[in-house]
Amino acid sequence: MGELSRNAFLKLAGVAGTAGAVNNALGQPAPAEAAAKPPARELQAFTFLTPPEQRFVEAAIERLIPADSSGPGAREAGVAYYIDQQLRGAWGTGARQYRQGPWMAGTPEQGYQLNLIPQQVYRIGIAATNAHCRQAYGKTFDALSGAHQDDVLHGLESGKIALAEIPSKTFFSILLGNTIEGYFADPLYGGNRNMAGWRAVGFPGVAAAYAGVIEKYNVPYKVKPVSIADVEQGLDPDPGHAADEAHRQRIALMHARQQTEA
Amino acid sequence: MATKLKAVDAVTIGVGWTGGIIAAELTKAGYHVVGLERGEYRNTDPDFEVPQIHDELAYAVRHKFMQDPAQDTYTFRNDARETALPIRYLSGFLPGTGLGGAGVHWNGQTWRFLPWDFETRSATIKRYGEAKLNGATSQDWGITYAELEPYFDKFEYMAGIAGKAGNIKGSIHPGGNPFEGPRSREYPNPPMKTSYAGMLTKEAAKKLGYHPFPQPSANVTRPYTNPDGAKFGACVYCGYCERFACEMFAKSSPQLAVLPVAMKTGRYELRTFCNVTRINLDSTGKRAVSVTYVDAQGREFEQPAEMIFLTSFILNNVRTLLVSNIGTRYDPQTGEGVVGRNYTYQMNTGGTYFFNKKVFNTFMGSGAMGVAIDEFNGDNFDHTNHDFIGGAYILVSTTGARPIQYHPVPPGTPHWGAQWKKQVVRYYNRAIGINASGGVQAYRHNYLDLDPTYRDAYGLPLLRITFDWGPHELNQSQFMATILRKIGHAMNADIVAVSPRTGHYNSTIYQSTHNIGGAIMGTDPKTSAVNKYLQSWDVHNLFVLGASAFPQNSGYNPTGTLCALAYWNTEHVIKRYIKNPGPMA
Ligand SMILES: Cc1cc2nc3c(=O)[nH]c(=O)nc-3n(C[C@H](O)[C@H](O)[C@H](O)COP(=O)(O)OP(=O)(O)OC[C@H]3O[C@@H](n4cnc5c(N)ncnc54)[C@H](O)[C@@H]3O)c2cc1C
Ligand code: SF4
């Protein structure tokens, strides 16, 4: 399985685009060769969540995906930053949500019917959950014991805890969905830091081309995962990936098609 | 005021699979075609480039290639007594937008419907008696498998489909699907590789006396040049296939198979970011004169054409017919009328097999790689003692285990927390999925019409979907679950988790983008919107293509059949209609 060098893949990926091809024609170094610079510093700053909201999210996600022997939990994997970035961006502000009224409660089969964008779901949901915790335990969610935090999360999930302005099930399912996304999405989105989620399950990441290995049955395919930034920046070459020859084929075909299509 | 443009021979409303086929065939025959596509221009180079294209969040979760519900969505209810509400986040099905339509982000599972599928009603009555229909309003198509065979063949060679024939001209070939209709020759490309999951399925199926075969695939298996000279690469089993676009020129799409052919003729003009809002008729109401569209600057244009091809995906096809007042609207009270009639879908019954001691590397795979059996599809088995008609093909496929959306856990596992994480880690690479992809019969109360309340970004009424499962589907699912359990046990899985579908159809759970019907084909204008040539009964120079024409759904995925129908349509248009415009049937 080790016949393929990821180094070769990174180089090929670098020259696969039109820009790379032009560079090569001009005799300039391909991007992958030029890019042996140290990794960029991770961006770690909240831009939407307020400090109390940050504390809530960091506490909740660590209950949802805790650290264990398989690797870090959601907090250490940066999932709070992922959620913050999602909320600040297009998704959080209601992109790809149909936003016209009238609004009314529907059946479960009809799906989301709130006149709220995700930013508002978090703002209202966190405030209301903290209000519930203060009433029930005299403290905000982040200050509770793990067992009590789990009780609250179960209460939201089942709908047993009723929040004033938003169905608790809706808030919980969005929070859980985002936590799983952040744990497994490409690290460029702020979570899955150091590819912790991918390492935990053994997902090899984006340098994917498996024609040569897919018929090796019942043999674990073990490589260090590769992220989008790894490929773009040519960082950390780790021989052993099967992304290969395929990319040479791709470039050859691109030229062949350009000739037929012209 | 709309700016009136110069007339052309033909215009397609939408440029996905069907619009692309029309463009290639008509331009090759010497006609000028304008393709109007509401979304963006995009092509393999440079838009489908590694590494960006392997971004699960952007494409699979946030639906970068799919219709934006903020612009246009559907309203939905299970039952006409409910108030339909807008699907505010599309998730249950994911129509495409942009050049190539859903033909860019599809899987490529490419089937020919069974001969039985085209004659569902008459064949059921003949074998079991009319009572067996049990309320289904399913119909015959007005075309037979034999008539369509040459066009299936044409599509498979144009698209480079990979597979193994099971029936060539009536003789059964081992290793293929013995239940398929007779085909004139072998597939153009050899079948896909077999994953470990596929291997185990093959062994288990054989042990049970079934006939497993490789699923026919539009993930092309070797460098290939189609009869029109379009070139394809070979699939590398990257596992980023469904919901993504192919970086390897290997997943057949309109961009690969047909659009370059149209472009090369010099007779094709593609206009992107052009959203068609209506089809305009002349004063007789029997002839279409033009289409109206709005560009990205908000300018309105009228494009006159001799022939208009509605190729905008089934749901958008039906909406455009309704807003343009073409054809009689279907009325569920009386069962009369045709536009909106017989809306159906796909019934999927799924299962997961968990193994403690096997490793599958399920992140390797392709959209259409898989091992299937067809013993329980269509009328391939005797339904005398079953309380449903039709059936499902059963498939174990390895389409790529991207971890946001794929992290199976055995039943009884909590949804989050320490135990959940432990089971995710344990089984991520030790499970395989199985699915029975089932047919859906039509019923009088399942239909499409215009929503009275909600509108899209252009001010047009949203299409309203009224749909629920009927007895044929729910009973079928129970039966398929028993087969899926049997296969899991034959495979010696440690945990066999299978759940039949029960209750109402749920528009929030992804169950395929195999929306079907609403402008169905047939032999009688009272019960069909288009004739067997896909020509509108009411407006003879309007042709409505796509799965809108299917009177009910087969167990198979629709694209092989709807593309064959597109080739059948253009051949009749070129050979007959253009020479003598008027009703063809
Ligand atoms: C995730 C996914 C997986 C799938 N997998 C499979 C599979 O494995 N096998 C299979 O058989 N099928 C599969 N399908 C279905 C398959 O993609 C469709 O059957 C096929 O693309 C339909 O072709 P079409 O030409 O009717 O529509 P499309 O290919 O969707 O093209 C329609 C085009 O019309 C455009 N349009 C719509 N309205 C307008 C308007 N008003 N004005 C201008 N343009 C407009 C759209 O933007 C789109 O580009 C899948 C679909 C999805 C979404
Ligand atoms: S699995 Fe194959 S066909 Fe699908 S996107 Fe990857 S290389 Fe292309």
mmCIF file of N, CA and C in Angstrom, chain A residues 16 18 63-64 66 68 70-72 82 86 96-98 100-104 106 109-113 153-154 157 172 181 183-184 189 200-206 208-211 215 217-219 221 232 246 250 253 257-258 260, chain B residues 45 48-49 52 54-55 57 62-63 66-69 76 78 83 85-86 88-89 193-194 196 199 231-233 236-238 240 247-249 255-256 260 264 358-359 361 363-364 403 415-418 421 425 428 454-455 505 507-508:
data_model
loop_
_atom_site.group_PDB
_atom_site.id
_atom_site.type_symbol
_atom_site.label_atom_id
_atom_site.label_comp_id
_atom_site.label_asym_id
_atom_site.label_seq_id
_atom_site.Cartn_x
_atom_site.Cartn_y
_atom_site.Cartn_z
ATOM 1 N N ALA A 16 -1.861 20.969 -11.127
ATOM 2 C CA ALA A 16 -3.041 20.539 -11.879
ATOM 3 C C ALA A 16 -3.851 21.713 -12.401
ATOM 4 N N THR A 18 -4.803 25.535 -13.882
ATOM 5 C CA THR A 18 -4.301 26.281 -15.024
ATOM 6 C C THR A 18 -3.116 27.147 -14.607
ATOM 7 N N ARG A 63 -19.302 17.947 26.426
ATOM 8 C CA ARG A 63 -20.177 16.851 26.861
ATOM 9 C C ARG A 63 -20.638 16.038 25.646
ATOM 10 N N LEU A 64 -20.886 16.720 24.546
ATOM 11 C CA LEU A 64 -21.402 16.031 23.355
ATOM 12 C C LEU A 64 -20.331 15.124 22.744
ATOM 13 N N PRO A 66 -16.776 14.149 24.105
ATOM 14 C CA PRO A 66 -15.747 14.309 25.131
ATOM 15 C C PRO A 66 -14.384 13.763 24.697
ATOM 16 N N ASP A 68 -11.294 11.341 25.079
ATOM 17 C CA ASP A 68 -11.109 9.997 25.624
ATOM 18 C C ASP A 68 -9.841 9.416 25.027
ATOM 19 N N SER A 70 -9.321 7.795 22.493
ATOM 20 C CA SER A 70 -9.194 7.884 21.036
ATOM 21 C C SER A 70 -8.764 9.280 20.597
ATOM 22 N N GLY A 71 -8.766 10.229 21.515
ATOM 23 C CA GLY A 71 -8.305 11.551 21.119
ATOM 24 C C GLY A 71 -9.061 12.662 21.803
ATOM 25 N N PRO A 72 -8.722 13.890 21.437
ATOM 26 C CA PRO A 72 -9.315 15.058 22.075
ATOM 27 C C PRO A 72 -10.824 15.114 21.895
ATOM 28 N N TYR A 82 -15.188 26.720 15.388
ATOM 29 C CA TYR A 82 -15.942 26.341 14.185
ATOM 30 C C TYR A 82 -17.355 26.914 14.262
ATOM 31 N N GLN A 86 -19.053 29.656 11.793
ATOM 32 C CA GLN A 86 -20.267 29.349 11.036
ATOM 33 C C GLN A 86 -21.354 30.378 11.332
ATOM 34 N N ARG A 96 -29.300 30.426 2.360
ATOM 35 C CA ARG A 96 -29.936 29.175 1.964
ATOM 36 C C ARG A 96 -31.080 28.783 2.909
ATOM 37 N N GLN A 97 -31.683 29.778 3.504
ATOM 38 C CA GLN A 97 -32.916 29.520 4.262
ATOM 39 C C GLN A 97 -34.015 30.320 3.566
ATOM 40 N N TYR A 98 -35.151 29.694 3.295
ATOM 41 C CA TYR A 98 -36.287 30.413 2.726
ATOM 42 C C TYR A 98 -36.854 31.303 3.825
ATOM 43 N N GLN A 100 -39.409 33.787 3.761
ATOM 44 C CA GLN A 100 -40.658 34.538 3.618
ATOM 45 C C GLN A 100 -41.773 33.952 4.484
ATOM 46 N N GLY A 101 -42.611 34.833 4.966
ATOM 47 C CA GLY A 101 -43.753 34.415 5.765
ATOM 48 C C GLY A 101 -44.942 34.118 4.884
ATOM 49 N N PRO A 102 -46.069 33.770 5.475
ATOM 50 C CA PRO A 102 -46.292 33.685 6.925
ATOM 51 C C PRO A 102 -45.590 32.490 7.579
ATOM 52 N N TRP A 103 -45.287 32.682 8.878
ATOM 53 C CA TRP A 103 -44.670 31.603 9.642
ATOM 54 C C TRP A 103 -45.722 30.928 10.498
ATOM 55 N N MET A 104 -45.726 29.640 10.520
ATOM 56 C CA MET A 104 -46.611 28.934 11.460
ATOM 57 C C MET A 104 -46.019 27.580 11.812
ATOM 58 N N GLY A 106 -45.512 23.792 12.048
ATOM 59 C CA GLY A 106 -45.850 22.719 11.124
ATOM 60 C C GLY A 106 -45.741 21.368 11.797
ATOM 61 N N GLU A 109 -42.794 16.469 9.835
ATOM 62 C CA GLU A 109 -42.478 16.124 8.448
ATOM 63 C C GLU A 109 -42.218 17.367 7.600
ATOM 64 N N GLN A 110 -42.670 18.527 8.083
ATOM 65 C CA GLN A 110 -42.500 19.767 7.309
ATOM 66 C C GLN A 110 -41.222 20.513 7.664
ATOM 67 N N GLY A 111 -40.560 20.105 8.734
ATOM 68 C CA GLY A 111 -39.252 20.674 9.029
ATOM 69 C C GLY A 111 -39.287 22.059 9.671
ATOM 70 N N TYR A 112 -38.125 22.681 9.642
ATOM 71 C CA TYR A 112 -37.867 23.957 10.339
ATOM 72 C C TYR A 112 -38.829 25.054 9.891
ATOM 73 N N GLN A 113 -39.533 25.673 10.812
ATOM 74 C CA GLN A 113 -40.497 26.717 10.446
ATOM 75 C C GLN A 113 -40.359 27.962 11.302
ATOM 76 N N LEU A 153 -28.704 18.689 28.936
ATOM 77 C CA LEU A 153 -28.669 18.393 27.491
ATOM 78 C C LEU A 153 -29.724 17.350 27.120
ATOM 79 N N HIS A 154 -29.877 16.341 27.966
ATOM 80 C CA HIS A 154 -30.944 15.349 27.708
ATOM 81 C C HIS A 154 -32.313 16.007 27.734
ATOM 82 N N GLU A 157 -32.779 17.813 24.515
ATOM 83 C CA GLU A 157 -32.918 16.867 23.404
ATOM 84 C C GLU A 157 -34.327 16.274 23.352
ATOM 85 N N PHE A 172 -31.350 22.141 20.412
ATOM 86 C CA PHE A 172 -30.400 21.062 20.686
ATOM 87 C C PHE A 172 -29.931 20.395 19.399
ATOM 88 N N GLU A 181 -20.362 18.418 12.894
ATOM 89 C CA GLU A 181 -19.746 19.042 11.707
ATOM 90 C C GLU A 181 -18.354 19.567 12.041
ATOM 91 N N TYR A 183 -16.351 18.827 14.372
ATOM 92 C CA TYR A 183 -15.380 17.801 14.764
ATOM 93 C C TYR A 183 -14.792 17.114 13.534
ATOM 94 N N PHE A 184 -15.604 17.008 12.465
ATOM 95 C CA PHE A 184 -15.166 16.237 11.292
ATOM 96 C C PHE A 184 -14.932 17.066 10.028
ATOM 97 N N TYR A 189 -12.057 25.194 8.585
ATOM 98 C CA TYR A 189 -13.221 25.864 9.168
ATOM 99 C C TYR A 189 -13.072 26.119 10.664
ATOM 100 N N ALA A 200 -9.200 10.207 14.954
ATOM 101 C CA ALA A 200 -9.949 9.337 15.868
ATOM 102 C C ALA A 200 -10.603 8.175 15.118
ATOM 103 N N VAL A 201 -11.161 8.468 13.948
ATOM 104 C CA VAL A 201 -11.866 7.386 13.236
ATOM 105 C C VAL A 201 -11.011 6.740 12.148
ATOM 106 N N GLY A 202 -9.889 7.364 11.785
ATOM 107 C CA GLY A 202 -9.046 6.803 10.727
ATOM 108 C C GLY A 202 -9.471 7.242 9.338
ATOM 109 N N PHE A 203 -9.976 8.452 9.233
ATOM 110 C CA PHE A 203 -10.349 8.988 7.917
ATOM 111 C C PHE A 203 -9.126 9.661 7.307
ATOM 112 N N PRO A 204 -8.748 9.271 6.065
ATOM 113 C CA PRO A 204 -7.483 9.785 5.520
ATOM 114 C C PRO A 204 -7.532 11.198 4.960
ATOM 115 N N GLY A 205 -8.709 11.814 4.890
ATOM 116 C CA GLY A 205 -8.756 13.192 4.433
ATOM 117 C C GLY A 205 -8.888 13.331 2.935
ATOM 118 N N VAL A 206 -8.374 14.442 2.416
ATOM 119 C CA VAL A 206 -8.784 14.878 1.077
ATOM 120 C C VAL A 206 -7.906 14.361 -0.056
ATOM 121 N N ALA A 208 -7.426 11.907 -1.907
ATOM 122 C CA ALA A 208 -8.129 10.634 -2.040
ATOM 123 C C ALA A 208 -8.094 10.132 -3.469
ATOM 124 N N ALA A 209 -7.447 9.007 -3.683
ATOM 125 C CA ALA A 209 -7.462 8.323 -4.977
ATOM 126 C C ALA A 209 -7.048 6.897 -4.681
ATOM 127 N N TYR A 210 -7.989 5.991 -4.804
ATOM 128 C CA TYR A 210 -7.784 4.666 -4.212
ATOM 129 C C TYR A 210 -7.870 3.515 -5.209
ATOM 130 N N ALA A 211 -7.781 3.809 -6.502
ATOM 131 C CA ALA A 211 -7.954 2.731 -7.476
ATOM 132 C C ALA A 211 -6.979 1.576 -7.223
ATOM 133 N N GLU A 215 -9.100 -2.849 -3.756
ATOM 134 C CA GLU A 215 -9.374 -4.290 -3.748
ATOM 135 C C GLU A 215 -8.454 -5.065 -2.805
ATOM 136 N N TYR A 217 -8.463 -6.459 0.473
ATOM 137 C CA TYR A 217 -9.574 -6.684 1.400
ATOM 138 C C TYR A 217 -9.124 -6.869 2.844
ATOM 139 N N ASN A 218 -9.876 -6.227 3.714
ATOM 140 C CA ASN A 218 -9.712 -6.432 5.157
ATOM 141 C C ASN A 218 -8.316 -6.026 5.654
ATOM 142 N N VAL A 219 -7.705 -5.069 4.964
ATOM 143 C CA VAL A 219 -6.406 -4.554 5.393
ATOM 144 C C VAL A 219 -6.596 -3.088 5.752
ATOM 145 N N TYR A 221 -6.161 0.688 6.092
ATOM 146 C CA TYR A 221 -5.382 1.647 5.311
ATOM 147 C C TYR A 221 -4.941 2.741 6.274
ATOM 148 N N GLU A 232 -2.782 22.447 -0.416
ATOM 149 C CA GLU A 232 -2.557 23.761 -1.027
ATOM 150 C C GLU A 232 -1.188 24.313 -0.700
ATOM 151 N N ALA A 246 -3.136 8.829 -10.667
ATOM 152 C CA ALA A 246 -4.432 9.371 -11.061
ATOM 153 C C ALA A 246 -4.306 10.823 -11.456
ATOM 154 N N ARG A 250 -5.098 12.847 -14.884
ATOM 155 C CA ARG A 250 -6.035 13.952 -14.964
ATOM 156 C C ARG A 250 -5.478 15.065 -15.859
ATOM 157 N N LEU A 253 -5.489 14.152 -19.495
ATOM 158 C CA LEU A 253 -6.818 14.198 -20.061
ATOM 159 C C LEU A 253 -7.281 15.633 -20.281
ATOM 160 N N ARG A 257 -8.681 16.888 -23.779
ATOM 161 C CA ARG A 257 -10.020 17.468 -23.954
ATOM 162 C C ARG A 257 -9.942 18.884 -24.483
ATOM 163 N N GLN A 258 -8.924 19.639 -24.016
ATOM 164 C CA GLN A 258 -8.797 20.999 -24.531
ATOM 165 C C GLN A 258 -8.622 20.959 -26.043
ATOM 166 N N THR A 260 -9.753 18.563 -28.144
ATOM 167 C CA THR A 260 -11.004 18.209 -28.836
ATOM 168 C C THR A 260 -12.011 19.340 -28.763
ATOM 169 N N ASP B 45 -12.338 21.720 -15.323
ATOM 170 C CA ASP B 45 -11.174 22.590 -15.202
ATOM 171 C C ASP B 45 -11.635 24.024 -15.363
ATOM 172 N N PHE B 48 -13.676 21.994 -10.631
ATOM 173 C CA PHE B 48 -13.770 20.759 -9.842
ATOM 174 C C PHE B 48 -12.364 20.280 -9.501
ATOM 175 N N GLU B 49 -11.641 21.114 -8.803
ATOM 176 C CA GLU B 49 -10.217 20.888 -8.609
ATOM 177 C C GLU B 49 -9.948 20.343 -7.207
ATOM 178 N N GLN B 52 -9.921 21.593 -3.222
ATOM 179 C CA GLN B 52 -11.139 22.287 -2.767
ATOM 180 C C GLN B 52 -12.399 21.445 -2.959
ATOM 181 N N HIS B 54 -12.864 18.440 -2.527
ATOM 182 C CA HIS B 54 -13.028 17.426 -1.479
ATOM 183 C C HIS B 54 -13.323 18.079 -0.132
ATOM 184 N N ASP B 55 -14.330 18.924 -0.123
ATOM 185 C CA ASP B 55 -14.701 19.664 1.086
ATOM 186 C C ASP B 55 -16.104 19.207 1.479
ATOM 187 N N LEU B 57 -17.932 19.702 4.093
ATOM 188 C CA LEU B 57 -18.856 20.692 4.655
ATOM 189 C C LEU B 57 -19.494 21.526 3.534
ATOM 190 N N ARG B 62 -23.465 21.833 3.194
ATOM 191 C CA ARG B 62 -24.031 23.152 2.877
ATOM 192 C C ARG B 62 -24.523 23.260 1.433
ATOM 193 N N HIS B 63 -24.426 22.151 0.685
ATOM 194 C CA HIS B 63 -25.120 22.051 -0.611
ATOM 195 C C HIS B 63 -24.697 23.086 -1.640
ATOM 196 N N MET B 66 -26.396 22.811 -5.025
ATOM 197 C CA MET B 66 -27.832 22.551 -5.114
ATOM 198 C C MET B 66 -28.669 23.823 -5.113
ATOM 199 N N GLN B 67 -29.901 23.645 -5.532
ATOM 200 C CA GLN B 67 -30.875 24.743 -5.565
ATOM 201 C C GLN B 67 -30.925 25.455 -4.221
ATOM 202 N N ASP B 68 -30.877 26.785 -4.276
ATOM 203 C CA ASP B 68 -30.871 27.607 -3.066
ATOM 204 C C ASP B 68 -32.314 27.914 -2.665
ATOM 205 N N PRO B 69 -32.757 27.368 -1.533
ATOM 206 C CA PRO B 69 -34.159 27.583 -1.150
ATOM 207 C C PRO B 69 -34.507 29.055 -0.884
ATOM 208 N N PHE B 76 -44.796 21.884 1.217
ATOM 209 C CA PHE B 76 -45.011 20.458 1.394
ATOM 210 C C PHE B 76 -46.051 20.189 2.473
ATOM 211 N N ASN B 78 -48.263 16.353 3.938
ATOM 212 C CA ASN B 78 -48.514 14.931 3.710
ATOM 213 C C ASN B 78 -49.907 14.689 3.143
ATOM 214 N N THR B 83 -52.168 22.394 5.946
ATOM 215 C CA THR B 83 -51.670 23.565 5.232
ATOM 216 C C THR B 83 -50.232 23.273 4.830
ATOM 217 N N LEU B 85 -46.502 23.977 4.047
ATOM 218 C CA LEU B 85 -45.564 25.000 4.502
ATOM 219 C C LEU B 85 -44.291 24.906 3.680
ATOM 220 N N PRO B 86 -43.581 26.034 3.568
ATOM 221 C CA PRO B 86 -42.379 26.010 2.728
ATOM 222 C C PRO B 86 -41.291 25.123 3.320
ATOM 223 N N ARG B 88 -38.033 25.184 4.250
ATOM 224 C CA ARG B 88 -37.163 26.352 4.434
ATOM 225 C C ARG B 88 -35.690 26.004 4.265
ATOM 226 N N TYR B 89 -35.325 24.773 4.583
ATOM 227 C CA TYR B 89 -33.993 24.266 4.249
ATOM 228 C C TYR B 89 -34.206 23.027 3.415
ATOM 229 N N LYS B 193 -14.558 -1.956 -9.985
ATOM 230 C CA LYS B 193 -13.908 -2.877 -9.067
ATOM 231 C C LYS B 193 -14.911 -3.258 -7.969
ATOM 232 N N THR B 194 -14.578 -4.286 -7.220
ATOM 233 C CA THR B 194 -15.461 -4.729 -6.142
ATOM 234 C C THR B 194 -14.786 -4.444 -4.806
ATOM 235 N N TYR B 196 -14.433 -4.659 -0.586
ATOM 236 C CA TYR B 196 -14.563 -5.790 0.343
ATOM 237 C C TYR B 196 -16.022 -6.001 0.724
ATOM 238 N N MET B 199 -17.661 -7.720 -2.058
ATOM 239 C CA MET B 199 -17.267 -9.131 -2.109
ATOM 240 C C MET B 199 -18.103 -9.971 -1.146
ATOM 241 N N LYS B 231 -14.166 12.809 -24.549
ATOM 242 C CA LYS B 231 -13.209 11.966 -23.823
ATOM 243 C C LYS B 231 -13.469 11.956 -22.325
ATOM 244 N N PHE B 232 -13.286 10.776 -21.739
ATOM 245 C CA PHE B 232 -13.468 10.581 -20.301
ATOM 246 C C PHE B 232 -12.191 10.014 -19.701
ATOM 247 N N GLY B 233 -11.993 10.271 -18.389
ATOM 248 C CA GLY B 233 -10.898 9.639 -17.662
ATOM 249 C C GLY B 233 -11.420 8.450 -16.869
ATOM 250 N N VAL B 236 -11.040 7.071 -9.945
ATOM 251 C CA VAL B 236 -9.999 6.657 -8.996
ATOM 252 C C VAL B 236 -10.598 6.281 -7.631
ATOM 253 N N TYR B 237 -11.920 6.153 -7.577
ATOM 254 C CA TYR B 237 -12.582 5.717 -6.334
ATOM 255 C C TYR B 237 -12.239 6.669 -5.187
ATOM 256 N N CYS B 238 -12.380 7.971 -5.470
ATOM 257 C CA CYS B 238 -11.955 8.975 -4.489
ATOM 258 C C CYS B 238 -12.897 9.063 -3.296
ATOM 259 N N TYR B 240 -15.436 10.923 -2.974
ATOM 260 C CA TYR B 240 -16.131 12.224 -2.918
ATOM 261 C C TYR B 240 -16.927 12.339 -4.208
ATOM 262 N N GLU B 247 -13.291 15.303 -10.161
ATOM 263 C CA GLU B 247 -12.054 15.961 -10.570
ATOM 264 C C GLU B 247 -11.342 15.202 -11.675
ATOM 265 N N MET B 248 -11.764 13.983 -11.938
ATOM 266 C CA MET B 248 -11.005 13.088 -12.828
ATOM 267 C C MET B 248 -11.620 12.949 -14.220
ATOM 268 N N PHE B 249 -12.601 13.760 -14.567
ATOM 269 C CA PHE B 249 -13.309 13.622 -15.852
ATOM 270 C C PHE B 249 -13.923 12.226 -15.955
ATOM 271 N N GLN B 255 -21.506 18.021 -18.931
ATOM 272 C CA GLN B 255 -20.267 18.702 -19.325
ATOM 273 C C GLN B 255 -19.301 17.762 -20.041
ATOM 274 N N LEU B 256 -19.283 16.496 -19.603
ATOM 275 C CA LEU B 256 -18.330 15.559 -20.200
ATOM 276 C C LEU B 256 -18.879 14.944 -21.474
ATOM 277 N N PRO B 260 -19.839 19.491 -24.770
ATOM 278 C CA PRO B 260 -18.746 19.850 -25.675
ATOM 279 C C PRO B 260 -19.070 19.527 -27.134
ATOM 280 N N LYS B 264 -19.057 22.378 -30.044
ATOM 281 C CA LYS B 264 -18.157 22.246 -31.190
ATOM 282 C C LYS B 264 -18.854 22.524 -32.526
ATOM 283 N N LYS B 358 -13.832 -7.094 11.124
ATOM 284 C CA LYS B 358 -13.503 -6.805 9.722
ATOM 285 C C LYS B 358 -13.308 -5.309 9.533
ATOM 286 N N VAL B 359 -12.482 -4.962 8.554
ATOM 287 C CA VAL B 359 -12.198 -3.559 8.264
ATOM 288 C C VAL B 359 -12.506 -3.311 6.795
ATOM 289 N N ASN B 361 -12.486 -0.035 5.010
ATOM 290 C CA ASN B 361 -11.955 1.158 4.311
ATOM 291 C C ASN B 361 -13.042 1.812 3.466
ATOM 292 N N PHE B 363 -14.139 4.651 3.221
ATOM 293 C CA PHE B 363 -13.908 5.981 2.642
ATOM 294 C C PHE B 363 -13.426 5.868 1.195
ATOM 295 N N MET B 364 -12.993 4.673 0.795
ATOM 296 C CA MET B 364 -12.664 4.438 -0.607
ATOM 297 C C MET B 364 -13.948 4.026 -1.305
ATOM 298 N N PRO B 403 -16.900 11.600 7.085
ATOM 299 C CA PRO B 403 -17.325 11.370 8.471
ATOM 300 C C PRO B 403 -18.367 12.325 9.052
ATOM 301 N N HIS B 415 -27.100 9.249 21.377
ATOM 302 C CA HIS B 415 -26.847 10.108 20.218
ATOM 303 C C HIS B 415 -25.615 10.983 20.363
ATOM 304 N N TRP B 416 -25.025 11.001 21.568
ATOM 305 C CA TRP B 416 -23.857 11.852 21.817
ATOM 306 C C TRP B 416 -23.219 11.387 23.116
ATOM 307 N N GLY B 417 -22.072 11.985 23.448
ATOM 308 C CA GLY B 417 -21.424 11.656 24.717
ATOM 309 C C GLY B 417 -20.375 10.566 24.559
ATOM 310 N N ALA B 418 -19.838 10.139 25.706
ATOM 311 C CA ALA B 418 -18.693 9.229 25.711
ATOM 312 C C ALA B 418 -18.995 7.911 24.989
ATOM 313 N N LYS B 421 -19.251 8.374 21.224
ATOM 314 C CA LYS B 421 -17.945 8.565 20.575
ATOM 315 C C LYS B 421 -17.200 7.228 20.464
ATOM 316 N N VAL B 425 -15.977 5.555 16.943
ATOM 317 C CA VAL B 425 -14.583 5.209 16.683
ATOM 318 C C VAL B 425 -14.464 3.715 16.363
ATOM 319 N N TYR B 428 -16.695 3.045 12.781
ATOM 320 C CA TYR B 428 -16.587 3.877 11.575
ATOM 321 C C TYR B 428 -16.119 3.044 10.384
ATOM 322 N N TYR B 454 -47.213 31.017 -0.814
ATOM 323 C CA TYR B 454 -45.771 31.315 -0.808
ATOM 324 C C TYR B 454 -45.234 31.495 -2.222
ATOM 325 N N ARG B 455 -44.244 32.399 -2.340
ATOM 326 C CA ARG B 455 -43.687 32.741 -3.654
ATOM 327 C C ARG B 455 -42.171 32.660 -3.663
ATOM 328 N N TYR B 505 -44.259 10.053 5.134
ATOM 329 C CA TYR B 505 -43.082 10.547 4.411
ATOM 330 C C TYR B 505 -42.610 11.825 5.100
ATOM 331 N N SER B 507 -40.176 15.120 4.844
ATOM 332 C CA SER B 507 -39.450 15.924 3.846
ATOM 333 C C SER B 507 -38.099 16.408 4.346
ATOM 334 N N THR B 508 -37.757 16.110 5.597
ATOM 335 C CA THR B 508 -36.474 16.603 6.116
ATOM 336 C C THR B 508 -35.365 15.559 6.021
#
